[in-house]
Coordinates of C-alpha atoms and ligand atoms in Angstrom, one line a residue:
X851 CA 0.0 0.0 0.0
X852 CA 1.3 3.5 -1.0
X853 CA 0.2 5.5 1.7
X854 CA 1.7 9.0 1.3
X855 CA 0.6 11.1 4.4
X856 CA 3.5 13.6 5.3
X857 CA 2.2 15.3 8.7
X858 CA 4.8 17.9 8.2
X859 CA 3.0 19.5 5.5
X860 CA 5.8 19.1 2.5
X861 CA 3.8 20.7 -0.3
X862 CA 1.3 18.3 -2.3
X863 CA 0.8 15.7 0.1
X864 CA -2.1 16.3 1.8
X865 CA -3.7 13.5 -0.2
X866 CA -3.1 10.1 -0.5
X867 CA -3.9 8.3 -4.0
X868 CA -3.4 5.0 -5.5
X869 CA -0.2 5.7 -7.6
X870 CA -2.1 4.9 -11.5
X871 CA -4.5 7.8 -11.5
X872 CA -1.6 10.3 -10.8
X873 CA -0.7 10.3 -14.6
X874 CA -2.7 9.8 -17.7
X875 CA -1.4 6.2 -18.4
X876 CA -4.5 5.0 -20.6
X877 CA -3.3 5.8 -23.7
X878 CA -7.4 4.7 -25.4
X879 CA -7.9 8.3 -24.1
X880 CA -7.6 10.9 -27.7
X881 CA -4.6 12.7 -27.9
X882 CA -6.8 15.9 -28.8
X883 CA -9.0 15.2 -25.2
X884 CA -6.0 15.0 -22.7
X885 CA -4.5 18.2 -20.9
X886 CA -1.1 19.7 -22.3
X887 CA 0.2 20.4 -19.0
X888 CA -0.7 19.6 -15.5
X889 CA -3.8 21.2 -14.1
X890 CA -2.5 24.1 -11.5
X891 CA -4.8 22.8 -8.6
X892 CA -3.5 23.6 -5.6
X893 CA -1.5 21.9 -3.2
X894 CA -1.4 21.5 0.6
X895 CA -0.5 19.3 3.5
X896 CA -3.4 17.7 5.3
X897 CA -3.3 20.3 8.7
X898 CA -3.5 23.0 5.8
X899 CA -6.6 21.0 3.7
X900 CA -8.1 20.5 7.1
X901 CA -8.1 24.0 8.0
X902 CA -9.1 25.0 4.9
X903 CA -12.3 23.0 4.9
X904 CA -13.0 23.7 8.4
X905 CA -12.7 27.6 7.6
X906 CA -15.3 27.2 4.8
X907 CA -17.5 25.6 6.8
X908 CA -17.8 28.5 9.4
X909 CA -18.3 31.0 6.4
X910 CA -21.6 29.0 5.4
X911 CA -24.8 28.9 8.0
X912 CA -26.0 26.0 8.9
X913 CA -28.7 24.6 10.8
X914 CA -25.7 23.4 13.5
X915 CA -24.8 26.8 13.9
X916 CA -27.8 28.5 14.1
X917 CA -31.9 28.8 14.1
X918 CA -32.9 27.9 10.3
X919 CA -36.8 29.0 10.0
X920 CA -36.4 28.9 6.4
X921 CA -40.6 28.5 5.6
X922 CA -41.0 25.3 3.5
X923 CA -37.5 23.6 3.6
X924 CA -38.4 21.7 7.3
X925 CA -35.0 22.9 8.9
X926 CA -35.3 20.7 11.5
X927 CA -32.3 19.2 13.9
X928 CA -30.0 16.1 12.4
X929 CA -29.8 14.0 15.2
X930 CA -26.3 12.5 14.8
X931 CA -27.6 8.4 15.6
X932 CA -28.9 8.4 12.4
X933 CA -25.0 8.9 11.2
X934 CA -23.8 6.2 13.3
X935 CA -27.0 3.8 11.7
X936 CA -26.1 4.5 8.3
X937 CA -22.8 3.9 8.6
X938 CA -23.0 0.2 10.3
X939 CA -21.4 -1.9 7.4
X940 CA -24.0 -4.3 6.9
X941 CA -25.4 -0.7 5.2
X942 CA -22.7 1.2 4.3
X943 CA -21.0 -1.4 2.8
X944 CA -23.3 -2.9 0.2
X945 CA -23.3 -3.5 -3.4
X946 CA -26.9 -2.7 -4.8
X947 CA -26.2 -6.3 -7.5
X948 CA -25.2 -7.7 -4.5
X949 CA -27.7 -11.2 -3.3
X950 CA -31.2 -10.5 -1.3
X951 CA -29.7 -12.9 1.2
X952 CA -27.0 -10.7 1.9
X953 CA -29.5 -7.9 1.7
X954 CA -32.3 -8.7 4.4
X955 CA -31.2 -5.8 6.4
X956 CA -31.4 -3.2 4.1
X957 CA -34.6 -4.6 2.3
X958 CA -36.0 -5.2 5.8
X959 CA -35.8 -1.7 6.3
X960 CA -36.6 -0.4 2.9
X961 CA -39.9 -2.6 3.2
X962 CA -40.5 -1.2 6.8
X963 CA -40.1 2.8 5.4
X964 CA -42.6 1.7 2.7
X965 CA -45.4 0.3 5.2
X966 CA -44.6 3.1 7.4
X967 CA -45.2 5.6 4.9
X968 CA -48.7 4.3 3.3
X969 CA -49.7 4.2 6.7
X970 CA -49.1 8.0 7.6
X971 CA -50.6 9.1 4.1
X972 CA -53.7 6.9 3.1
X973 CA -52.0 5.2 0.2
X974 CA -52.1 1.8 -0.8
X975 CA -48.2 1.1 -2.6
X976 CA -44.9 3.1 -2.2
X977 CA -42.1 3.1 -3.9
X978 CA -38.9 4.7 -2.4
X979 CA -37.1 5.8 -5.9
X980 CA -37.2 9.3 -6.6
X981 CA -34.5 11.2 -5.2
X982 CA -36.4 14.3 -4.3
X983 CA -39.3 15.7 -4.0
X984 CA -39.2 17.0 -7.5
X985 CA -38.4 14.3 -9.0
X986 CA -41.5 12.1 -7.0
X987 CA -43.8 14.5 -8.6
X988 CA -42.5 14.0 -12.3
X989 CA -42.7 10.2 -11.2
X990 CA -45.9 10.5 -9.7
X991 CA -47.8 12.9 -12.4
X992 CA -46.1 10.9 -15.5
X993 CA -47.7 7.3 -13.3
X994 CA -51.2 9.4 -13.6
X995 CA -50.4 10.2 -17.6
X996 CA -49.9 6.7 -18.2
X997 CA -53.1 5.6 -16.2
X998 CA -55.3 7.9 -18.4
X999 CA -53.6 6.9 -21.6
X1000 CA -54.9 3.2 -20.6
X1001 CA -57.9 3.7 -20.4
X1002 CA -58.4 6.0 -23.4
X1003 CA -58.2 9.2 -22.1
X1004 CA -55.2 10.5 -23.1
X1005 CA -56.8 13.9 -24.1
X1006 CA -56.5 14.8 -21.0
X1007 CA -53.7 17.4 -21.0
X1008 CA -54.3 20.1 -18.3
X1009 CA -53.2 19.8 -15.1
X1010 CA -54.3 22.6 -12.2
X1011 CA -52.2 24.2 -9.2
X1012 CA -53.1 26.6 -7.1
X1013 CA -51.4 30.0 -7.1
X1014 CA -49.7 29.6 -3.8
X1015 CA -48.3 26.0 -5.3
X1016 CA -44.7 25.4 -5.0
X1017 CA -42.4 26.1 -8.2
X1018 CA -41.8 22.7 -8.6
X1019 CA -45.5 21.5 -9.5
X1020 CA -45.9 23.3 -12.2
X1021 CA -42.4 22.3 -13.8
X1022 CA -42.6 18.9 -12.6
X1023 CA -46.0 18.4 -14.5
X1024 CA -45.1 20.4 -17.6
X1025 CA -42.1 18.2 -17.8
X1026 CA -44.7 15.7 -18.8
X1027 CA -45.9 17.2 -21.5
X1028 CA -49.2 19.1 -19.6
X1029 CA -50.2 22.2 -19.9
X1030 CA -50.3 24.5 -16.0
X1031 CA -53.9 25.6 -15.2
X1032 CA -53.4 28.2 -12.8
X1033 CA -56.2 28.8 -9.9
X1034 CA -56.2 32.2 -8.0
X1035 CA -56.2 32.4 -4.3
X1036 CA -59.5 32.9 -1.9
X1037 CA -59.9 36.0 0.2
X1038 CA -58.7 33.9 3.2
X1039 CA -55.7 32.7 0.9
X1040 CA -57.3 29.5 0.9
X1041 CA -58.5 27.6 -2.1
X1042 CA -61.3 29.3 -4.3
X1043 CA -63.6 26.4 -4.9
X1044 CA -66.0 28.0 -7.4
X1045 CA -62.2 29.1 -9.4
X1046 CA -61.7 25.0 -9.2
X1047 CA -65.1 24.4 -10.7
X1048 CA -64.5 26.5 -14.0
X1049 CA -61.1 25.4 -14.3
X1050 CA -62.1 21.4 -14.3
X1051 CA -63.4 19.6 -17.4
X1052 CA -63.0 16.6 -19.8
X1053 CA -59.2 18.1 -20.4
X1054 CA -58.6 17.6 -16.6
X1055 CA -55.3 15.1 -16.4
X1056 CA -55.1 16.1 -12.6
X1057 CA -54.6 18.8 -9.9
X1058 CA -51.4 19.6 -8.0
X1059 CA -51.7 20.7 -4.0
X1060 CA -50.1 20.8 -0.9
X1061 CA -52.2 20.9 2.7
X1062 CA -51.7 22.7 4.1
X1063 CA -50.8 25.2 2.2
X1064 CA -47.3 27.3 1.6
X1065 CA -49.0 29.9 3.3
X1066 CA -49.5 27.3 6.4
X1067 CA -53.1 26.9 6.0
X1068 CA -55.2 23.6 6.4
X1069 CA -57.5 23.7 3.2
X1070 CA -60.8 23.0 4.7
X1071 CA -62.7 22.0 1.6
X1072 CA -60.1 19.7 0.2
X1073 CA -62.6 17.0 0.3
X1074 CA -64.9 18.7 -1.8
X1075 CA -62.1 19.9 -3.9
X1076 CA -61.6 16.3 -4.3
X1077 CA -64.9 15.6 -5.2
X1078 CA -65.2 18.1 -8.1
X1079 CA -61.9 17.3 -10.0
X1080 CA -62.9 13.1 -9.7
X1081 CA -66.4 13.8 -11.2
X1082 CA -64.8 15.7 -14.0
X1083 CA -62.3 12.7 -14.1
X1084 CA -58.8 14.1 -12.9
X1085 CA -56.6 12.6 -10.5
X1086 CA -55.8 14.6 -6.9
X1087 CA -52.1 14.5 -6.3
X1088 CA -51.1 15.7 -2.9
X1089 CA -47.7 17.3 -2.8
X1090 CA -46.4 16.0 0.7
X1091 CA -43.6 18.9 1.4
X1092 CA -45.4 20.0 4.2
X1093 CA -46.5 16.5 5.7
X1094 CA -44.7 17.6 9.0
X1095 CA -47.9 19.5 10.3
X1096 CA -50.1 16.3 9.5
X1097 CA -48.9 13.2 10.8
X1098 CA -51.2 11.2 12.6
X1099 CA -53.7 13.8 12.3
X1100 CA -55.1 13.2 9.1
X1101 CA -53.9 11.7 5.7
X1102 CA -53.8 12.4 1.7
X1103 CA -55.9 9.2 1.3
X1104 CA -58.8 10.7 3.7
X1105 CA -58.9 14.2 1.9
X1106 CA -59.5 11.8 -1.0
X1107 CA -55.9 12.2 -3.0
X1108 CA -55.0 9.3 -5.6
X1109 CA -50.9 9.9 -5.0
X1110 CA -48.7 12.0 -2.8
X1111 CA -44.8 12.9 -3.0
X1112 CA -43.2 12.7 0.6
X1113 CA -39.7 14.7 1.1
X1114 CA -38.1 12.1 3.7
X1115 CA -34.9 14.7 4.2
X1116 CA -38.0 17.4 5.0
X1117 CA -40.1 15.5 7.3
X1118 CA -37.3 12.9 8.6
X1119 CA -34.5 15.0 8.9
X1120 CA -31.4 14.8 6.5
X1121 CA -29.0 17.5 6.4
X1122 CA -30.0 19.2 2.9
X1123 CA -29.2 22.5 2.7
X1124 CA -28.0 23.4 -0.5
X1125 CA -30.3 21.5 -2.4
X1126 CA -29.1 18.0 -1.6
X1127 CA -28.9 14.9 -0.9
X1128 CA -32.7 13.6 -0.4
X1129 CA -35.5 11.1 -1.2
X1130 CA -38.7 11.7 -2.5
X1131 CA -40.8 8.3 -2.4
X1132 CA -44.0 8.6 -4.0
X1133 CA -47.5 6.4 -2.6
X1134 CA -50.2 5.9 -4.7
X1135 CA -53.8 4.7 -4.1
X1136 CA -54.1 0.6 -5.8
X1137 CA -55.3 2.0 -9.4
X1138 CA -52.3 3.6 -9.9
X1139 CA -49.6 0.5 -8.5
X1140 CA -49.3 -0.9 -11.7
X1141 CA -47.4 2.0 -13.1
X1142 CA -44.8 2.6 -10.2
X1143 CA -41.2 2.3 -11.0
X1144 CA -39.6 -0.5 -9.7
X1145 CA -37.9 -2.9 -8.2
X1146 CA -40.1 -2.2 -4.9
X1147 CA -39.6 -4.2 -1.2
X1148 CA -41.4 -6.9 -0.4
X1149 CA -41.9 -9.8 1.8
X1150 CA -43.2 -12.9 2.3
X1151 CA -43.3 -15.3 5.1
X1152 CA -40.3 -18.4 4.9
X1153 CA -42.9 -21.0 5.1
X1154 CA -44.4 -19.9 2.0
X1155 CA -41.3 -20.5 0.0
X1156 CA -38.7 -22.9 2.2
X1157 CA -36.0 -22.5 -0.6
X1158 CA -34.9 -19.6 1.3
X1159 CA -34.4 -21.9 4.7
X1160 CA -34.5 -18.7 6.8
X1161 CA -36.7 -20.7 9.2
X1162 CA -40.1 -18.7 10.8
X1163 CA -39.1 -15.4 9.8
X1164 CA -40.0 -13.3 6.9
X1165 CA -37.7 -13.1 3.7
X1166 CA -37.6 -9.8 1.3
X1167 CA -36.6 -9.4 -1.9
X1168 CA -37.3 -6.6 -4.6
X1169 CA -40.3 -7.2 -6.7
X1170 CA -40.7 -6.4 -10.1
X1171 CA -44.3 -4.5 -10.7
X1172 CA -44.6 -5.8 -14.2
X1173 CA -45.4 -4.4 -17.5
X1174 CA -47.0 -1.2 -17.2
X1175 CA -44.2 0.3 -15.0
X1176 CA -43.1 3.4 -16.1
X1177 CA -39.7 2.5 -15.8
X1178 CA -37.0 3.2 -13.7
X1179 CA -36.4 7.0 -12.9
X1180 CA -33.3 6.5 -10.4
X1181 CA -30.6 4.1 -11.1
X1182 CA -30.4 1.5 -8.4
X1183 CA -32.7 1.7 -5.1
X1184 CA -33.0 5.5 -5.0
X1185 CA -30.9 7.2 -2.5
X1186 CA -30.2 4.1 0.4
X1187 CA -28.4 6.6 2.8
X1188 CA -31.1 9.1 2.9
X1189 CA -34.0 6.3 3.4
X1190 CA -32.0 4.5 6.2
X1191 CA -31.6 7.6 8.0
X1192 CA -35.0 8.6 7.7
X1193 CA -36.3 5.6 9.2
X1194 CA -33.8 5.8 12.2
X1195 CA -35.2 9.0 12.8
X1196 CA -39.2 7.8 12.3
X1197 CA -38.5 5.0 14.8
X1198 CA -37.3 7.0 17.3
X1199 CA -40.9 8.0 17.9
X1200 CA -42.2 5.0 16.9
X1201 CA -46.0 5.3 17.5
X1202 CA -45.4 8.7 18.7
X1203 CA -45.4 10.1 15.6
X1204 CA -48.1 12.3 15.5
X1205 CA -46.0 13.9 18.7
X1206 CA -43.3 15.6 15.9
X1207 CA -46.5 17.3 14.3
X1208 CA -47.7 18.4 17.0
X1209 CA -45.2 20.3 18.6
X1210 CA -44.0 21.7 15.0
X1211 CA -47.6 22.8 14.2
X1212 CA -47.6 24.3 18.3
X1213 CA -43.9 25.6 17.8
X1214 CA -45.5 27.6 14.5
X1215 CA -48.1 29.2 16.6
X1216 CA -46.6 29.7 19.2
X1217 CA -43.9 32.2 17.7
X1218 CA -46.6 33.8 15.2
X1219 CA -48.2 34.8 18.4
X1220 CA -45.1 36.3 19.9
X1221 CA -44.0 38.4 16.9
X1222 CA -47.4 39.9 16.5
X1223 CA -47.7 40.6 20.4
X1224 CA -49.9 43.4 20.2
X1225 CA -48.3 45.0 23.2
X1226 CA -45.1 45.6 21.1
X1227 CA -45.8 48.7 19.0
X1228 CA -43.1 47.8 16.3
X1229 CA -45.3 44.4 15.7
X1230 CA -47.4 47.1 13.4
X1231 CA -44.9 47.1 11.1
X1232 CA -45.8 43.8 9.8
X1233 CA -48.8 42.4 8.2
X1234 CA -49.9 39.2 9.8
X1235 CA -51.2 37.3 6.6
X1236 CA -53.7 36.9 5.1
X1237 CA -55.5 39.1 6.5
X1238 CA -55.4 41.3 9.7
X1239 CA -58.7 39.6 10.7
X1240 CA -56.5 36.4 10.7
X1241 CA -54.4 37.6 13.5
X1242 CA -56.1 35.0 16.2
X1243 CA -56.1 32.4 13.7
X1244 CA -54.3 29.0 14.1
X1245 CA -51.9 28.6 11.3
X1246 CA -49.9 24.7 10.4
X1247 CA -46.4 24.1 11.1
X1248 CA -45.6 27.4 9.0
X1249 CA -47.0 30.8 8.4
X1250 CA -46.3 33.9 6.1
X1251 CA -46.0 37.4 7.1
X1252 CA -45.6 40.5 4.8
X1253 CA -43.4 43.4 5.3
X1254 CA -45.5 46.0 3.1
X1255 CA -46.4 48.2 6.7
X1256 CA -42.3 48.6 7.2
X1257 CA -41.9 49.2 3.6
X1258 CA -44.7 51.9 3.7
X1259 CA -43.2 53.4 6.5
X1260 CA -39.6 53.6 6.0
X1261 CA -38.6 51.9 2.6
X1262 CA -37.2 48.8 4.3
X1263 CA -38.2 45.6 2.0
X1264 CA -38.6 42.2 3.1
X1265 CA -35.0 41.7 1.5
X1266 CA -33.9 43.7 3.9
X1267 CA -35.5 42.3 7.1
X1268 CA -34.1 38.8 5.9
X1269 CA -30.5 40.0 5.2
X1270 CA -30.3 41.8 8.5
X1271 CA -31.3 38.9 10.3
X1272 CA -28.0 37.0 9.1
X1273 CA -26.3 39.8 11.3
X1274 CA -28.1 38.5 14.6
X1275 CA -26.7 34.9 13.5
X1276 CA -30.0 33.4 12.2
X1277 CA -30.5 31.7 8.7
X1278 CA -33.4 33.8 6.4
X1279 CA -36.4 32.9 6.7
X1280 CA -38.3 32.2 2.8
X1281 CA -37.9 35.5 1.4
X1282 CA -40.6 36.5 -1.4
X1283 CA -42.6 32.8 -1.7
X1284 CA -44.9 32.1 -1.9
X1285 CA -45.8 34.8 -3.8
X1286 CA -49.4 36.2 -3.4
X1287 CA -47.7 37.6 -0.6
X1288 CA -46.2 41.2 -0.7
X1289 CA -43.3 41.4 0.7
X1290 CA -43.5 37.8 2.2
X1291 CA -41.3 36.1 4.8
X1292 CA -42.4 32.6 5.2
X1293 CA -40.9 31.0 8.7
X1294 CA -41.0 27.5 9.6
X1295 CA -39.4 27.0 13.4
X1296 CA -39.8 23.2 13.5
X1297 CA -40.7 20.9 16.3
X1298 CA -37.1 21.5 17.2
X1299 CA -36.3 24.3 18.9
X1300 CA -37.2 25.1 22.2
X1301 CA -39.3 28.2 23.5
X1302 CA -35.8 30.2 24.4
X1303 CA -34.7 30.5 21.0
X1304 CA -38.1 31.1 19.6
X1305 CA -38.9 33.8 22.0
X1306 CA -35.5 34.8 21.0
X1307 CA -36.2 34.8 17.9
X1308 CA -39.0 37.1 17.9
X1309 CA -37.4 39.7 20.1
X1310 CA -34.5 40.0 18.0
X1311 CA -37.1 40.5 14.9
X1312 CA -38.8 42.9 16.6
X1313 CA -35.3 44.7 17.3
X1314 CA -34.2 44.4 13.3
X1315 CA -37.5 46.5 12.5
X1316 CA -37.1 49.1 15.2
X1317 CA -33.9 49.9 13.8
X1318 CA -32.5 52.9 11.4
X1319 CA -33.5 51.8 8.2
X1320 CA -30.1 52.3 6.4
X1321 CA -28.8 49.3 9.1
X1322 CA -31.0 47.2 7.4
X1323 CA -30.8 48.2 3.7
X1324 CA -26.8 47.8 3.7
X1325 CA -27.0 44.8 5.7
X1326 CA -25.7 42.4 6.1
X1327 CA -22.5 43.6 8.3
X1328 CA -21.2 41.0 9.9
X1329 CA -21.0 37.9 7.3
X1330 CA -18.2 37.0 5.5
X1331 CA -19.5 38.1 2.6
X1332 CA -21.6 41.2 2.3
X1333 CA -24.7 41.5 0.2
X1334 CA -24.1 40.5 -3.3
X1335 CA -25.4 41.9 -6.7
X1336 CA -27.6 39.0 -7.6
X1337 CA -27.6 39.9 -11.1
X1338 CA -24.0 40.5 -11.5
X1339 CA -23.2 37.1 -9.7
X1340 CA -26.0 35.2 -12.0
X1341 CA -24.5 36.8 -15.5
X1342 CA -21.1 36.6 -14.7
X1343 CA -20.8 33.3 -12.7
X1344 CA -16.8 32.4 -12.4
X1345 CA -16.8 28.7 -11.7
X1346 CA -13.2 28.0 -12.6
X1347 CA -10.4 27.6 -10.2
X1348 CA -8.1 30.5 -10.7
X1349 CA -5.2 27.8 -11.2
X1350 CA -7.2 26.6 -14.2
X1351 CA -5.5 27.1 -17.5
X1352 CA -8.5 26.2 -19.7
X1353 CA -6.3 23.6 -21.7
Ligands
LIG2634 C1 -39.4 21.5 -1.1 C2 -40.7 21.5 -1.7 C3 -40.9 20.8 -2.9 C4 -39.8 20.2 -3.8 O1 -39.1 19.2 -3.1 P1 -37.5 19.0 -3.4 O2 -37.2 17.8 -2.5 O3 -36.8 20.3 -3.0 O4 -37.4 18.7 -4.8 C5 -42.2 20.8 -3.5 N1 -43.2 21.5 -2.8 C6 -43.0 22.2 -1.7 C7 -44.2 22.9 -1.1 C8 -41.8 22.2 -1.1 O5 -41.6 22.9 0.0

């Protein structure tokens, strides 16, 4: 073994590589596609790579550094077990070809997270392949395309969302070829049922929603919403981002939905900040099982099949769900490492589930209350949505609130609240979504943080609007980098490494 540590940092050994893949010895690769000279990366020993990765870590925020109530992303706590689980070797250390007998941990679990979740939602099959929640509802919608093209109906080629729906529905669903009905807002920022009814018809593939909604409301008449877009012949898909205020409540399969997306590294924890890594299983309703991707757990008792000789217990293998699968839209088993940790942190709670919704949905409420304390004169300066009158409502596990008042007053913009924030050490909240909202921050505390920081939390708020405005519109002060021109860093990206020659 050719083990080249040098702990006293002599330059270029803070590495250590198998000796081939140092130079280009495969000489199948074109003479026109290899480099002319040696790439100018840089070099260090391993104290200076360690500091160097340690010291961009504590320039980024992070929900391990601070409060993350960043509305619709379920910032919650990683609780480290679920590293150590996913890390035993009879895990980490698997082959996806490699034999179901060698498997039975992995499947066991995989077929556990699949019950688990049809339970919690109403469905009747789940599959665990989509790798985000995205990608569950291009899974999921092109699953309902497919049954309408079976039985004739492939005319249908709408498919509705509401207008407080989250980016991704629409794209996800004109990704499938559909065209994006799009259904205005209520008065109460709830559905507008009567808008539902002129929008259905005999073009009606489905409709895209979340409940509650990005605004944190429960829809109250999802059933009849239901109702009116199955009697014109659509499907209801339920897009399960915000599942957290739900479970054990109520379900997607009660409010009468035919398929939901869940977003395990949302609800189940998974550090995913930066837009990865996740899982976004989909569960369907029996009519639409046929067309899952596959392979999918499953398990049968030994006795039924003694081949196996794994005595009384129960043996699992991957099933194949048969011809009218839509094919596979992950390679492998979707992401393993984000489904095993997942279901560490589910059974943690085990049948106390419905506890973790709870306390998010009370944690929500809680803190909405506390920044509009009317006995705080700056807590005029903000706009509890949707409406004043909804002041002493009872919002989900998230709520929005607009900074038009503040802005009226003094010029200050919701931009500005959020980037002043990351001065008192706390992550923004959603900034400008959804947005039927002016001037929207969208917070999301989680079920957990305790009542300090979230009474913290409100007081320092209340501070940032009480302040001269110019604090706010040059923040922020104290990051390591200062407020950026959005457009200039979108049009003028630089993504090489300066030692990059190009060649
Ligand atoms: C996060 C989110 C999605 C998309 O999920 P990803 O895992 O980020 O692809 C869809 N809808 C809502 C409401 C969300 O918050």
């Amino acid at each position: 073994m050719s083990t080249v540590f040098d702990f006293n940092g002599a330059p270029g050994t803070g590495w250590s590589q198998p000796d081939p893949i140092r130079e280009i010895t495969n000489t199948e690769i074109p003479e026109s596609l290899r480099r002319k000279k040696k790439p100018g990366w840089p070099r260090a020993s391993e104290p200076e790579l360690v500091r160097h990765y340690t010291r961009l870590s504590q320039r980024n925020f992070g929900i391990d550094t601070g409060f993350y109530p960043l509305g619709s992303c379920t910032m919650k706590h990683n609780p480290r077990v679920n590293e150590k689980i996913v890390q035993i070797p009879g895990i980490d250390r698997i082959h996806p070809l490699q034999e179901e007998s060698q498997v039975q941990g992995l499947l066991s679990i995989y077929y556990e997270m699949q019950e688990m979740l049809a339970v919690c939602s109403g469905m009747d099959s789940v599959t665990l392949q989509p790798v985000a929640g995205a990608q569950g509802e291009f899974t999921a919608i092109r699953c309902i395309q497919e049954y309408h093209n079976n039985r004739g109906e492939g005319q249908r080629d709408k498919v509705i969302v509401p207008d407080s729906a989250h980016g991704t529905n629409p794209a996800s669903a004109s990704m499938c070829g559909y065209e994006i009905i799009e259904i205005p807002s209520g008065e109460d920022g709830r559905l507008d049922i009567e808008a539902l009814k002129s929008a259905v018809g005999e073009d009606t593939a489905a409709m895209m929603i979340t409940n509650p909604s990005t605004l944190g409301l429960f829809e109250t008449n999802i059933t009849e919403a239901s109702r009116i877009v199955h009697e014109a012949g659509g499907q209801m898909y339920y897009d399960g981002a915000n599942f957290n205020a739900i479970i054990g409540k109520t379900d997607p399969g009660r409010m009468g939905f035919d398929a939901v997306h869940y977003n395990l590294h949302k609800t189940f924890s998974q550090p995913h900040g930066g837009g990865g890594p996740g899982s976004g299983p989909i569960g369907v309703k029996s009519h639409l099982a046929d067309f899952l991707p596959t392979p999918i757990a499953s398990r049968r008792a030994s006795s039924d099949d003694d081949s196996v000789g794994v005595g009384d217990g129960y043996w699992y293998f991957w099933e194949d769900v048969g011809e009218k699968s839509i094919g596979k839209v992950q390679q492998w088993n979707g992401n393993a490492g984000a489904v095993v940790r997942a279901w560490a942190f589910y059974r943690r709670y085990g049948r106390d589930l419905v506890k973790m919704s709870e306390h998010a949905v009370l944690n929500s409420n809680y803190l909405r209350h506390k920044i509009m304390n009317p006995d705080r004169e700056v807590a005029k300066r903000i706009h509890c949505m949707p409406s004043e009158g909804a002041k002493t409502d009872l919002v989900m596990h998230e709520f929005t609130l607009s900074m038009s008042p503040v802005k009226n007053l003094n010029g200050v913009t919701g931009k500005d609240v959020a980037k002043r924030l990351l001065d008192y050490g706390y992550m923004s909240p959603t900034l400008y979504f959804p947005q039927i909202v002016p001037e929207c921050l969208m917070i999301e505390p989680t079920e957990t943080e305790s009542k300090e920081v979230l009474d913290k939390f409100a007081s320092d708020l209340h501070e940032v609007l009480s302040e001269d405005p110019e604090m706010l519109t040059s923040a922020p002060h104290t990051t390591p980098v200062k407020r950026v021109d959005e457009v200039w860093a979108a049009r003028q990206l630089i993504l090489r490494h300066p030692g990059e020659s190009g060649e």
